[in-house]
Coordinates of C-alpha atoms and ligand atoms in Angstrom, one line a residue:
X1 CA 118.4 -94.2 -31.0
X2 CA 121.8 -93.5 -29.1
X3 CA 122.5 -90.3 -28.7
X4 CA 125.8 -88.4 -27.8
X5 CA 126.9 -85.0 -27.2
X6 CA 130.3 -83.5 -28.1
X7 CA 132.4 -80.6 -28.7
X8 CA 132.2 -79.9 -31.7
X9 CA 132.6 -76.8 -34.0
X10 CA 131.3 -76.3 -37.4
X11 CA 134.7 -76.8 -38.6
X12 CA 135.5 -80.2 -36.3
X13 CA 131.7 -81.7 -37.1
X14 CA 132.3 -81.1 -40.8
X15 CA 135.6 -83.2 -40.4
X16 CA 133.3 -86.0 -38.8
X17 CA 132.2 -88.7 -40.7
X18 CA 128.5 -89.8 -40.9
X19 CA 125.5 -90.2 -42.9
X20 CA 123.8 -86.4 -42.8
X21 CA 125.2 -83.5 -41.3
X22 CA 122.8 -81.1 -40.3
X23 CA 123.8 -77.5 -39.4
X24 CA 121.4 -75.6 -36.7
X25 CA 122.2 -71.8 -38.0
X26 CA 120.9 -68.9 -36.2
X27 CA 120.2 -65.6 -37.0
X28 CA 122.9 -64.2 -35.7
X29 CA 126.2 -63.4 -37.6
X30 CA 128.7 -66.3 -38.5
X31 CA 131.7 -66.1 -37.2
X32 CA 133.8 -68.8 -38.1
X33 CA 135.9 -68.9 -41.3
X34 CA 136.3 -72.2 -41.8
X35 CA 135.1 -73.1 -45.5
X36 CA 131.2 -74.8 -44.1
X37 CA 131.3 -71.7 -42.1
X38 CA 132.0 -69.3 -45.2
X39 CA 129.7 -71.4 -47.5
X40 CA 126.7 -70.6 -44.7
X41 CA 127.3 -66.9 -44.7
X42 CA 127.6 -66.5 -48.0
X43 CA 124.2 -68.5 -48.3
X44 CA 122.5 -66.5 -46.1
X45 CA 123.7 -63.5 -47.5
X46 CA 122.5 -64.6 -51.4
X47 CA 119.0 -65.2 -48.9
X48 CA 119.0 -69.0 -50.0
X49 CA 119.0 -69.8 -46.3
X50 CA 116.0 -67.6 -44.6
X51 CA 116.7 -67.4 -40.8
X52 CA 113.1 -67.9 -40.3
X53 CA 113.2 -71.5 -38.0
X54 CA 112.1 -74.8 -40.3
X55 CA 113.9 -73.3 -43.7
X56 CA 115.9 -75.9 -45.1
X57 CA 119.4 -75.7 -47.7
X58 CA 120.2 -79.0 -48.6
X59 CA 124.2 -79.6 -50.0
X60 CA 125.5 -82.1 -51.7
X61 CA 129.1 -83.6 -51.3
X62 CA 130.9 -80.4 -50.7
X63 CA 134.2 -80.6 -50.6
X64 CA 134.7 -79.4 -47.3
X65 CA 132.6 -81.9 -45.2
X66 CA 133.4 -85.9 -44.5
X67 CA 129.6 -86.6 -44.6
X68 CA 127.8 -87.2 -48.5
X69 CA 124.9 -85.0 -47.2
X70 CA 124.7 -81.6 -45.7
X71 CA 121.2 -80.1 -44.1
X72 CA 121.4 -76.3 -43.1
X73 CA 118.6 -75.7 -40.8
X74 CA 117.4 -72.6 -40.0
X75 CA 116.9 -72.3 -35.8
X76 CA 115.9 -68.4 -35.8
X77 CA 116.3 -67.2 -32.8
X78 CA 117.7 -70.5 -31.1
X79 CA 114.8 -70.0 -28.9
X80 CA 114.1 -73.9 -28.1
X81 CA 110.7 -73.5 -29.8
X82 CA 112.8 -72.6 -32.9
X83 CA 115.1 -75.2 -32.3
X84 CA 112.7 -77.7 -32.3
X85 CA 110.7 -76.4 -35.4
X86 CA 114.2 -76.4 -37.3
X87 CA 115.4 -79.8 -35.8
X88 CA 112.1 -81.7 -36.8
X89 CA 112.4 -80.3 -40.1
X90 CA 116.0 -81.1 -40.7
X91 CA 115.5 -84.8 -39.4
X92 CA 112.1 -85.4 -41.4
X93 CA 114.3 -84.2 -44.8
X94 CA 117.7 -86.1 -43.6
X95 CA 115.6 -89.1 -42.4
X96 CA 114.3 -89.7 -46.3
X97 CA 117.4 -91.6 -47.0
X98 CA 117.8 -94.2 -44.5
X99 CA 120.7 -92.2 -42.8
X100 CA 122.8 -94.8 -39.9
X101 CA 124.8 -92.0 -38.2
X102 CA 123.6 -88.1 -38.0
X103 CA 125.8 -85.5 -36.6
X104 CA 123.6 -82.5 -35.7
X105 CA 125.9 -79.1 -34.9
X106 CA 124.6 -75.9 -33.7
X107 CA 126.7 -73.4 -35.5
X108 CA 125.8 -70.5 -32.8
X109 CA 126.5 -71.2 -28.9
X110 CA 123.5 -72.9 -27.2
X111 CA 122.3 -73.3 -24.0
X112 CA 120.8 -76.4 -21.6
X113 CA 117.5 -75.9 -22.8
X114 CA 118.2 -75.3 -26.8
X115 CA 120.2 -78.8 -26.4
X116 CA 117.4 -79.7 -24.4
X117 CA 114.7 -79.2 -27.2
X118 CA 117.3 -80.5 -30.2
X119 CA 117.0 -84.2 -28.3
X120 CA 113.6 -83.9 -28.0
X121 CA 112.6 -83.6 -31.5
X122 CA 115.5 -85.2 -33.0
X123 CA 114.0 -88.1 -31.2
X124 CA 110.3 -87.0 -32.2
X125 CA 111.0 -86.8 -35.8
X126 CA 113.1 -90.0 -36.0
X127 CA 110.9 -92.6 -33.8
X128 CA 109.6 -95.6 -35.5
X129 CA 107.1 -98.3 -34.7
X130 CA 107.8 -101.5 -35.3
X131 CA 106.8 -103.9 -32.4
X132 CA 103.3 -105.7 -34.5
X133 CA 104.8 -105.1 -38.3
X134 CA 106.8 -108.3 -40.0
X135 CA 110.7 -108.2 -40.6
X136 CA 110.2 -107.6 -43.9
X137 CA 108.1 -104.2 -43.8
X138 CA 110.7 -102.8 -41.3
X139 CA 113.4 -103.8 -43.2
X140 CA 112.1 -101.2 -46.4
X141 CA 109.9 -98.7 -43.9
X142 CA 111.5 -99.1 -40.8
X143 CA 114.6 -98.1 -41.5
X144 CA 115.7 -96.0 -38.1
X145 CA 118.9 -93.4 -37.2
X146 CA 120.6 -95.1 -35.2
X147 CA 123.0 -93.1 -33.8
X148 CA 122.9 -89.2 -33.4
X149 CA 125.8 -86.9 -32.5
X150 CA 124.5 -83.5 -31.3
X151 CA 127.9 -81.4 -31.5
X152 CA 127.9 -77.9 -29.0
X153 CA 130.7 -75.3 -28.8
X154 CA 131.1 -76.5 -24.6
X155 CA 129.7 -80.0 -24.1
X156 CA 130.5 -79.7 -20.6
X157 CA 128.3 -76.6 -19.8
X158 CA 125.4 -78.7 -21.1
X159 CA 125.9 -82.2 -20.1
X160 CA 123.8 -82.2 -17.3
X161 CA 120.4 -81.0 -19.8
X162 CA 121.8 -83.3 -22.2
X163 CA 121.3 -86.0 -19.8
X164 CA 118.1 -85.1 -18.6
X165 CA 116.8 -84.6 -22.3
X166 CA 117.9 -88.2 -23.3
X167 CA 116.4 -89.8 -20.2
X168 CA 113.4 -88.2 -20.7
X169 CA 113.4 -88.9 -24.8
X170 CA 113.9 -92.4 -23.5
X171 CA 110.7 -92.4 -21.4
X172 CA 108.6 -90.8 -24.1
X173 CA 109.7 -93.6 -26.5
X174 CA 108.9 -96.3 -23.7
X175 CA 104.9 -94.2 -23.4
X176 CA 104.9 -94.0 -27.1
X177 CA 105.8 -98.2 -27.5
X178 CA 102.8 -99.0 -25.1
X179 CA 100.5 -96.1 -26.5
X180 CA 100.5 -97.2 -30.4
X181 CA 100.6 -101.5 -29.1
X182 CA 97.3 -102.8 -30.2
X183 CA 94.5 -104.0 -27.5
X184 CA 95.7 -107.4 -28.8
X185 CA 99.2 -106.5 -27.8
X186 CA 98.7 -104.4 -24.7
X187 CA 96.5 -106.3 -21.8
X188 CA 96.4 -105.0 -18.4
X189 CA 98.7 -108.3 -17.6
X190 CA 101.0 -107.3 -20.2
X191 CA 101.3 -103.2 -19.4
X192 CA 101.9 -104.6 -15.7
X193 CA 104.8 -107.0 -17.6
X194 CA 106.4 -103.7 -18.5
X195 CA 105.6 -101.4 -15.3
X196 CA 107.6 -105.0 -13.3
X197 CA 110.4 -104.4 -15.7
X198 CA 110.7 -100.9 -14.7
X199 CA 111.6 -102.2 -11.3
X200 CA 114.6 -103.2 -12.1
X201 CA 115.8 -99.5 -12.4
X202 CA 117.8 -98.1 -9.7
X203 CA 115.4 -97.1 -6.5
X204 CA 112.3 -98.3 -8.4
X205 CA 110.1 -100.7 -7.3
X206 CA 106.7 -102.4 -8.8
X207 CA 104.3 -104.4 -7.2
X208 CA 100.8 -105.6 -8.9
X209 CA 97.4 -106.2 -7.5
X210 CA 94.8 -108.5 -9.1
X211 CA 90.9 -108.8 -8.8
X212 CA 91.3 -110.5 -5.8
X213 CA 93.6 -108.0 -4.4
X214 CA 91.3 -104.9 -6.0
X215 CA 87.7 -106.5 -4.3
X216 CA 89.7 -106.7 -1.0
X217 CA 90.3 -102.6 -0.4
X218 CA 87.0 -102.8 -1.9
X219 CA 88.0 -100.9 -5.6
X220 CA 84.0 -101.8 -6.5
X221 CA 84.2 -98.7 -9.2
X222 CA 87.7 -100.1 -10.7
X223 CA 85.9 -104.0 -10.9
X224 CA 83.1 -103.1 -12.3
X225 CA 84.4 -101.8 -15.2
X226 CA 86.5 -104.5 -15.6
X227 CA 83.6 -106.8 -15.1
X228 CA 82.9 -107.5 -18.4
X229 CA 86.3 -108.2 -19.8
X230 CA 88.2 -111.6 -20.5
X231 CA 91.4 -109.8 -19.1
X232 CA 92.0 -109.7 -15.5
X233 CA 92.1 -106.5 -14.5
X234 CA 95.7 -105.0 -13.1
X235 CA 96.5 -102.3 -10.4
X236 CA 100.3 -101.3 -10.8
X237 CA 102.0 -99.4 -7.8
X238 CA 105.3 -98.0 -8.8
X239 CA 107.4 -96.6 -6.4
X240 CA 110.7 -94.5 -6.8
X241 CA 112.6 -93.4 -3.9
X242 CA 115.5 -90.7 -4.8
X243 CA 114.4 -88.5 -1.6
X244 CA 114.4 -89.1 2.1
X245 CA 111.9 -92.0 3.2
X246 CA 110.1 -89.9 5.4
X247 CA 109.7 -86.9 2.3
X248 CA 106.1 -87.0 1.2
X249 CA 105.8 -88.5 -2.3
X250 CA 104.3 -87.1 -5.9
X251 CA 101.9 -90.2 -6.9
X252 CA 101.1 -90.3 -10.4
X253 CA 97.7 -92.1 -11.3
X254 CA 97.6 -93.0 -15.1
X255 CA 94.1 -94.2 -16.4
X256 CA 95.0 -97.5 -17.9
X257 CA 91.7 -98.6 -20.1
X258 CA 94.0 -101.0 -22.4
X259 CA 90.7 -100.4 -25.1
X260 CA 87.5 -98.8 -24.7
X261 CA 84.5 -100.0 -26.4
X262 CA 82.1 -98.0 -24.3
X263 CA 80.8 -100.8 -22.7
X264 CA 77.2 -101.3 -22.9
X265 CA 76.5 -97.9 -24.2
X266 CA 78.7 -98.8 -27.2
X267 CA 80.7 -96.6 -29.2
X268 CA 80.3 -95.8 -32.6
X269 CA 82.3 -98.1 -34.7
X270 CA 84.1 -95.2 -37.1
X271 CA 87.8 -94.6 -34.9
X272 CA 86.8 -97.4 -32.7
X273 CA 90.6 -98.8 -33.1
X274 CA 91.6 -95.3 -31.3
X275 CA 90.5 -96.5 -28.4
X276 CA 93.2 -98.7 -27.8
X277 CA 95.2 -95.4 -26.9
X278 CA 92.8 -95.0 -24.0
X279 CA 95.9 -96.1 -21.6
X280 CA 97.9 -93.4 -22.2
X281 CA 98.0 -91.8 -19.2
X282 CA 99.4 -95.3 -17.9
X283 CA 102.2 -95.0 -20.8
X284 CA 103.1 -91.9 -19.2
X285 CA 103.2 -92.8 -15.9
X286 CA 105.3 -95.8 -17.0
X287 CA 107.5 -93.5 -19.3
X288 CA 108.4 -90.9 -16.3
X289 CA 108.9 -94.0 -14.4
X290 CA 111.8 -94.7 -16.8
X291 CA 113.4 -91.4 -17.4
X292 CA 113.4 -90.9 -13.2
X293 CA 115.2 -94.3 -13.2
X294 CA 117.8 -92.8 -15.2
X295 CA 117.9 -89.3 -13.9
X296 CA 117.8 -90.6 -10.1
X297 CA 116.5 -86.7 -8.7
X298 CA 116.3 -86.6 -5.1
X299 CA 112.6 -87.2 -5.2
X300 CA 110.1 -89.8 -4.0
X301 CA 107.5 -90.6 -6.5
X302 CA 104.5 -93.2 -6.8
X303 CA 102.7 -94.8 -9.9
X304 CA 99.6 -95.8 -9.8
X305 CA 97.6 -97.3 -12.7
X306 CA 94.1 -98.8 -12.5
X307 CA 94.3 -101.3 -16.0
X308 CA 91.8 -103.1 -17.7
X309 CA 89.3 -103.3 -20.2
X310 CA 85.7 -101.8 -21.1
X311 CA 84.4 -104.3 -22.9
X312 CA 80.5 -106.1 -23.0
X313 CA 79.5 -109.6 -22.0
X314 CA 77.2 -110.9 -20.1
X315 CA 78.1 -109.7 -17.2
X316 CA 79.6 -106.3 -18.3
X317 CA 78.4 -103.3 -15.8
X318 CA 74.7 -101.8 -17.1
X319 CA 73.2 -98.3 -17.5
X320 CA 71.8 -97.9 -14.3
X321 CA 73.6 -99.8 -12.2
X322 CA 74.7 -98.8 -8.9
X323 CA 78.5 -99.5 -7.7
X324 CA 80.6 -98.6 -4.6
X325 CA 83.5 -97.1 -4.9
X326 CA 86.7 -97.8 -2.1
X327 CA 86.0 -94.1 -0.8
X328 CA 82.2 -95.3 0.4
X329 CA 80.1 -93.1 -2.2
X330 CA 78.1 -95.2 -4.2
X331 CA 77.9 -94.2 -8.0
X332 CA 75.6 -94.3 -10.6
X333 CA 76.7 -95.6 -14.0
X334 CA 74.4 -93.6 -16.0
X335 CA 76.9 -94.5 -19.0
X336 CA 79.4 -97.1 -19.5
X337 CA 81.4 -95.3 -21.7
X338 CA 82.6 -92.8 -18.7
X339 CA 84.6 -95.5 -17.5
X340 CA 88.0 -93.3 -17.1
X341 CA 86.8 -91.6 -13.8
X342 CA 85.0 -94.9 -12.4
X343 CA 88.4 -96.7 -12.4
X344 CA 90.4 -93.5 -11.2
X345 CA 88.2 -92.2 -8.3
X346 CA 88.8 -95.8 -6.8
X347 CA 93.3 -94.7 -7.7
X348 CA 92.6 -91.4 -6.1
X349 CA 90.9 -92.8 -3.0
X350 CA 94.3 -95.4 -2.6
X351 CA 96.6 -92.2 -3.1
X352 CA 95.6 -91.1 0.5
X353 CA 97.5 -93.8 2.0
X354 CA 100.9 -91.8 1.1
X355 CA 99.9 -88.4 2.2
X356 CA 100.9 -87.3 -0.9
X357 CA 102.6 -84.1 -0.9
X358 CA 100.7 -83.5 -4.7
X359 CA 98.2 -86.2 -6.7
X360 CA 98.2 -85.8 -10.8
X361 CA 96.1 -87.9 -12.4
X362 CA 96.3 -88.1 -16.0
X363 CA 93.5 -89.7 -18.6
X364 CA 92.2 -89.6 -22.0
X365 CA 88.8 -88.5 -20.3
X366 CA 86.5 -87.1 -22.6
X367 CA 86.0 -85.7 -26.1
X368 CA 85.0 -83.0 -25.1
X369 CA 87.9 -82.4 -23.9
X370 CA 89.1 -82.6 -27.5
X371 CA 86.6 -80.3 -28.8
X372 CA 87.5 -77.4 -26.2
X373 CA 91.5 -77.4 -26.9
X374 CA 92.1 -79.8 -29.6
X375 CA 95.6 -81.7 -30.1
X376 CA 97.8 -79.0 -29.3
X377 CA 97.2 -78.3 -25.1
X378 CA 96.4 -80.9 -22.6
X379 CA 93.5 -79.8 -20.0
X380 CA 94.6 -78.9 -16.7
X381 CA 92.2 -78.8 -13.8
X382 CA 93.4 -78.0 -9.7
X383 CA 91.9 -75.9 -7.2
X384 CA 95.5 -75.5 -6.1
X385 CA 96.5 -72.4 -8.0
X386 CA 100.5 -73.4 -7.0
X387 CA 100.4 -76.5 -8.5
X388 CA 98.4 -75.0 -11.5
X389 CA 101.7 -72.7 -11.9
X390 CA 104.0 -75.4 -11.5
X391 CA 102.2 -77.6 -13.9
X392 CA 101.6 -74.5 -16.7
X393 CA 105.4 -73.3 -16.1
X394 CA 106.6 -77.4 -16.9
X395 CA 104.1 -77.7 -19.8
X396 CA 105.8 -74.4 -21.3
X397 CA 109.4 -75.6 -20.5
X398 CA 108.9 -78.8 -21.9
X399 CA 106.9 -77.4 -24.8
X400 CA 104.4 -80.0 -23.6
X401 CA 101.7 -77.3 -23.2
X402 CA 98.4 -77.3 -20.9
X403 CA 95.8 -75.0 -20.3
X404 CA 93.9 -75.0 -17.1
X405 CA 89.8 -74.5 -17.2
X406 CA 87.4 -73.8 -14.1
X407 CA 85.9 -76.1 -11.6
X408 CA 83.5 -73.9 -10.3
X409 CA 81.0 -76.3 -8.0
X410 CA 78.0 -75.1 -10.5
X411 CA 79.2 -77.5 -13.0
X412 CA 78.9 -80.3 -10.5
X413 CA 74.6 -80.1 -10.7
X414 CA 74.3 -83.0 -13.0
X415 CA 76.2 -85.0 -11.6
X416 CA 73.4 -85.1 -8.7
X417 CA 71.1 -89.2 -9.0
X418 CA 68.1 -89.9 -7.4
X419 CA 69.9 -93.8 -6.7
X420 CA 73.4 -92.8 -5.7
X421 CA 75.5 -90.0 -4.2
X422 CA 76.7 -89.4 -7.2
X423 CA 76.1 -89.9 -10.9
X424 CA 78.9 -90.5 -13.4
X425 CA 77.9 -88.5 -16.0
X426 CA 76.1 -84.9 -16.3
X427 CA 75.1 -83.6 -19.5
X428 CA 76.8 -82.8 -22.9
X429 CA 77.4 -79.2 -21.6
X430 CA 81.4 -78.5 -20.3
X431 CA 81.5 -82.5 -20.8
X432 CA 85.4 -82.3 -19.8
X433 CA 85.0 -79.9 -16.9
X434 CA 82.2 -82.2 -15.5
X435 CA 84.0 -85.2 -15.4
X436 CA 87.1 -83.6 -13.4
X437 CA 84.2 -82.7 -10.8
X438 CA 83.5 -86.2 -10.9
X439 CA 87.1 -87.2 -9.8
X440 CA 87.3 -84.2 -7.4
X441 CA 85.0 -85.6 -5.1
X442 CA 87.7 -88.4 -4.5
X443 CA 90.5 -86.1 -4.1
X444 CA 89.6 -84.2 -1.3
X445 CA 92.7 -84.4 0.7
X446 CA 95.3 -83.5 -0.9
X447 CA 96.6 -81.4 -3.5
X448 CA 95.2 -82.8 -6.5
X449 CA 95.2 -81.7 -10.1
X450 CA 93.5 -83.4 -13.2
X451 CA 95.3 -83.7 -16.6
X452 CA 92.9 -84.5 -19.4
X453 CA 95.0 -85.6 -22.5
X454 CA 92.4 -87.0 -24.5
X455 CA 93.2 -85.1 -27.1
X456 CA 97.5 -85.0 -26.9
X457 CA 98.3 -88.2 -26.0
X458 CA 97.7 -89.3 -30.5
X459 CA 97.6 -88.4 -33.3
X460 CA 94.7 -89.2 -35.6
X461 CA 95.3 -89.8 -39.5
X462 CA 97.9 -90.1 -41.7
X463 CA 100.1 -89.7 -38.6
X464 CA 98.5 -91.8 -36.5
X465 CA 100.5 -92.7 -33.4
X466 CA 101.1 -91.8 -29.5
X467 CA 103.0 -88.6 -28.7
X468 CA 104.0 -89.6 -25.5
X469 CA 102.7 -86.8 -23.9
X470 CA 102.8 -85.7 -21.2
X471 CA 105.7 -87.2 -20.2
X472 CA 108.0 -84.0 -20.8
X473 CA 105.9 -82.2 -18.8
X474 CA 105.4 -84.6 -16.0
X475 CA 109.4 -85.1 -16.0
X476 CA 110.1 -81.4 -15.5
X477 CA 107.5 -80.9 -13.2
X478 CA 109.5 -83.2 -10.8
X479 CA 112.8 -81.9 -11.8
X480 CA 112.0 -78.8 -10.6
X481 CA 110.2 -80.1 -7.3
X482 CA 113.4 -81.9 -7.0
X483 CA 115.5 -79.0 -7.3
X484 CA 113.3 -76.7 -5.5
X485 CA 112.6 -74.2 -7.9
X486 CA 108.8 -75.6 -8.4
X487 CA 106.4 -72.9 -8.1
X488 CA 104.5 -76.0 -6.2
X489 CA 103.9 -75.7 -2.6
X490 CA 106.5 -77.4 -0.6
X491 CA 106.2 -80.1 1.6
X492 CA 103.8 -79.0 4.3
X493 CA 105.4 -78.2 7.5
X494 CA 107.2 -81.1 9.9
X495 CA 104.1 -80.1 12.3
X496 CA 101.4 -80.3 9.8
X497 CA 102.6 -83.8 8.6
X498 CA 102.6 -85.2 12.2
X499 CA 99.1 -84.2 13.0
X500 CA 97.7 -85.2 9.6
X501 CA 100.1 -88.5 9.9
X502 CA 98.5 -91.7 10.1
X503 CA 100.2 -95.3 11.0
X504 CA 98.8 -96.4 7.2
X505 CA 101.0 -93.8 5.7
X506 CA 104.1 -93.9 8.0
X507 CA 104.2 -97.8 6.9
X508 CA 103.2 -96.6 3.1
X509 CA 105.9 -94.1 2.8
X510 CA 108.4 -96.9 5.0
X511 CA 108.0 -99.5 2.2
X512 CA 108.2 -97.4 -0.4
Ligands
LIG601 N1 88.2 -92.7 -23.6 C1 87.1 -91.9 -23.8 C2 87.4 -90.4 -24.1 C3 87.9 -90.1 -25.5 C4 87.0 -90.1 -26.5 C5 89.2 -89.7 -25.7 C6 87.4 -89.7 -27.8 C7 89.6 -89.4 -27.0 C8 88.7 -89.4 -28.0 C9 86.2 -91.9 -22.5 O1 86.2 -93.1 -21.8 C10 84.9 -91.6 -23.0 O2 84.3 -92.4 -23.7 N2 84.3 -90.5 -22.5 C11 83.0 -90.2 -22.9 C12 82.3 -89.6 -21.7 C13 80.8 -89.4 -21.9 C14 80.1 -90.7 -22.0 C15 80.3 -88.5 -20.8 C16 83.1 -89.1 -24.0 O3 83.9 -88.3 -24.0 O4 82.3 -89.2 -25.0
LIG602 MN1 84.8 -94.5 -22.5
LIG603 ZN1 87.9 -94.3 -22.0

């Protein structure tokens, strides 16, 4: 969807022509006497318009408005939470008739991050899939807004959080298109296809490695779960430079299983098809990828995304089997289904090469991650209680929420083997928690923290799709790094970065 911001006031947006026009009306008093503005008081004051955020009034043709439709939304407080209840209501009731062009007005003044939260779910509530359905079907059920005017009292004072909203809307479309592709339709070959096109963004760059490439740095873990697919396996490095060369970088590792049988130990069939979400965290790191190619923050950022498949053959990896991992620690693959931290520990151990000033890796590692916080928080696991802030306060701008849980070294004690240094699974118990012990031992230095969005990253039923999360939290996260109000620690000190500076990562961070 295009979207454009103008001045507008209730009066001037009423005068515009389009499809729907949708009101966002606070609680506070209305000013205005133009005749829209009138006809909103006077609805609010007959209580046909509660100012509780998500109420609806729907008008028809009045006289006083260019567009057929009318949509009062109730915002409440114009709190962006309330904005964005009231927006995806307003869109999910305008949407139902096919509308082209939507102008969307607040009626009340609103600031960078009430815009901010209007693109967000205008774009939430209006996003269609359409890549693997005929002509036909999207010509009755596909029918998509294609253009969306979001009119302010001062366009100027919000232009800059306009921008940033629409780049990142445009990177959580881009995680939601390779999130909700079938397996069929979304290789490892194919989600490196897309990560390539990304580098032809400004100051982004993509190179991908193969099998060859991957048994070479000796990725054993990351091949051996790609052992026993058809599909070559693919490890993307995406690199964006916005900051000085010699600034250390963010890297981003996505867990890119393009679908997930469970290997040998086989998943139950029920939901199987889910499973083809199970590159999520790659969508993401692709879709940040895009929304930094079009914000361009001073900021130097790397991608990295371990793809392939978990699949069985006969020569797909076995219960028992002992593989070595690039770090040196040999691993036990107790089960074949916890393939998500066998491919990224093998990421993590490549991340050193940058002397990253912060790793965030980002899965859909367990179900039980699921079962602890359910669809509505990602998990969030760090030892580094500065990045844990700056990660919580992003998740609560963006309203792309985690919650961070323990990784006390207790819950490491079944991850001990008798045949390895380490096991990949322990037992049912703190199932999430575990496995981010599992990946700690591969991030030992550097800042690392662990986002488990096994349970954001889709939806499950009737609404079955990709969110896209966590993009809007991953994107704020590095805005604010890039502007320096991150709650992260900064870069460590010139000294510190000398003496922990290697030639590998002058030359890494030279390239990049
Ligand atoms: N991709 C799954 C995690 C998953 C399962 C995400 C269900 C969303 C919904 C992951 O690879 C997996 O299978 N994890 C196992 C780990 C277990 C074998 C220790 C799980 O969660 O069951
Ligand atoms: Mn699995
Ligand atoms: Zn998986």
């Amino acid at each position: 969807m295009d979207f454009q911001l103008k001045t507008l006031t209730v009066a001037r947006a009423a005068a515009e022509k389009s499809d729907v026009l949708i009101v966002l009306v606070g609680s506070a008093p209305i000013g205005a006497k133009d005749p829209l503005s009138a006809r909103i008081a006077s609805a609010r004051k007959a209580g046909d318009l509660p100012d509780k955020a998500g109420k609806l009034l729907a008008l028809y043709h009045p006289d006083e408005v260019a567009a057929s439709r009318v949509v009062l939304a109730a915002i409440g407080d114009g709190k962006p939470e309330s904005v964005r209840t009231g927006v995806l209501a307003a869109v999910n009731a305008a949407k139902a008739q096919g509308p082209k062009r939507v102008v969307m007005v607040f009626a009340h003044e609103a600031d960078g991050a009430a815009v901010a939260s209007a693109v967000a779910a205008a774009a939430d509530a209006s996003y269609v899939y359409t890549t693997t359905k005929s002509k036909a079907s999207n010509g009755e059920g596909g029918r998509s807004i294609r253009q969306l005017v979001l009119g302010v009292a001062d366009a100027a004072a919000v232009t800059q959080a306009f921008g940033e909203a629409r780049a990142t809307v445009s990177g959580i479309e881009l995680a939601k298109e390779w999130g909700n592709r079938p397996g069929n339709h979304c290789t490892p070959t194919l989600l490196a296809d897309a990560a390539k096109e990304l580098g032809r963004l400004p100051r982004i760059k993509c190179e991908v490695l193969g099998p060859k490439d991957v048994q070479k740095l000796g990725m054993g873990s990351f091949a051996a779960v790609a052992q026993g697919s058809a599909e070559p396996l693919r490890f993307i490095v995406l690199r964006y430079q916005g900051g000085p060369k010699d600034q250390a970088p963010v890297v981003l590792v996505g867990k890119g299983i393009t679908f997930d049988t469970g290997g040998v130990s086989l998943k139950p069939a029920a939901e199987m098809d889910e499973m083809k979400f199970d590159m999520c965290g790659a969508a993401s790191v692709l879709g940040t990828f895009r929304a930094l190619g079009e914000i361009q923050p001073a900021i130097n950022v790397v991608g990295l995304v371990p793809a392939c498949e978990n699949m069985n053959d006969g020569r797909a990896l076995k219960p028992g089997d002992v593989v070595t991992s690039m770090s040196g620690q040999t691993i036990e693959v107790l089960n074949t289904d916890a393939e998500g931290r066998l491919i990224l520990c093998d990421a993590l151990t490549y991340a050193k090469r940058y002397e990253p000033a912060a790793v965030i890796d980002i899965a859909t590692l367990t179900g039980a991650c699921v079962v602890a916080l359910g669809g509505v928080r990602s998990g969030l696991f760090t030892s580094d209680d500065a990045l844990a802030a700056a990660l919580q306060a992003a998740g609560e701008a963006s309203q792309d929420r985690c919650w961070r849980l323990p990784l006390d070294d207790e819950y490491a004690e079944g991850l001990k083997s008798n045949f390895a240094d380490v096991a990949n699974v322990a037992g049912r118990a703190g199932g999430a928690i575990t496995a981010a012990k599992f990946l700690q031992r591969f991030a030992g230095d550097f800042a690392w923290a662990h986002l488990d969005i096994a349970g954001t990253a889709w939806k499950s039923g009737a609404a079955k799709g990709a969110t896209g999360r966590p993009v809007g939290l991953l994107v704020n996260y590095l805005m604010a790094r890039a502007r320096g109000t991150s709650a992260a620690a900064p870069s460590p000190s010139k000294s510190a970065r000398k003496t922990g500076s290697s030639a590998a990562a002058r030359k890494a961070r030279s390239v990049q």
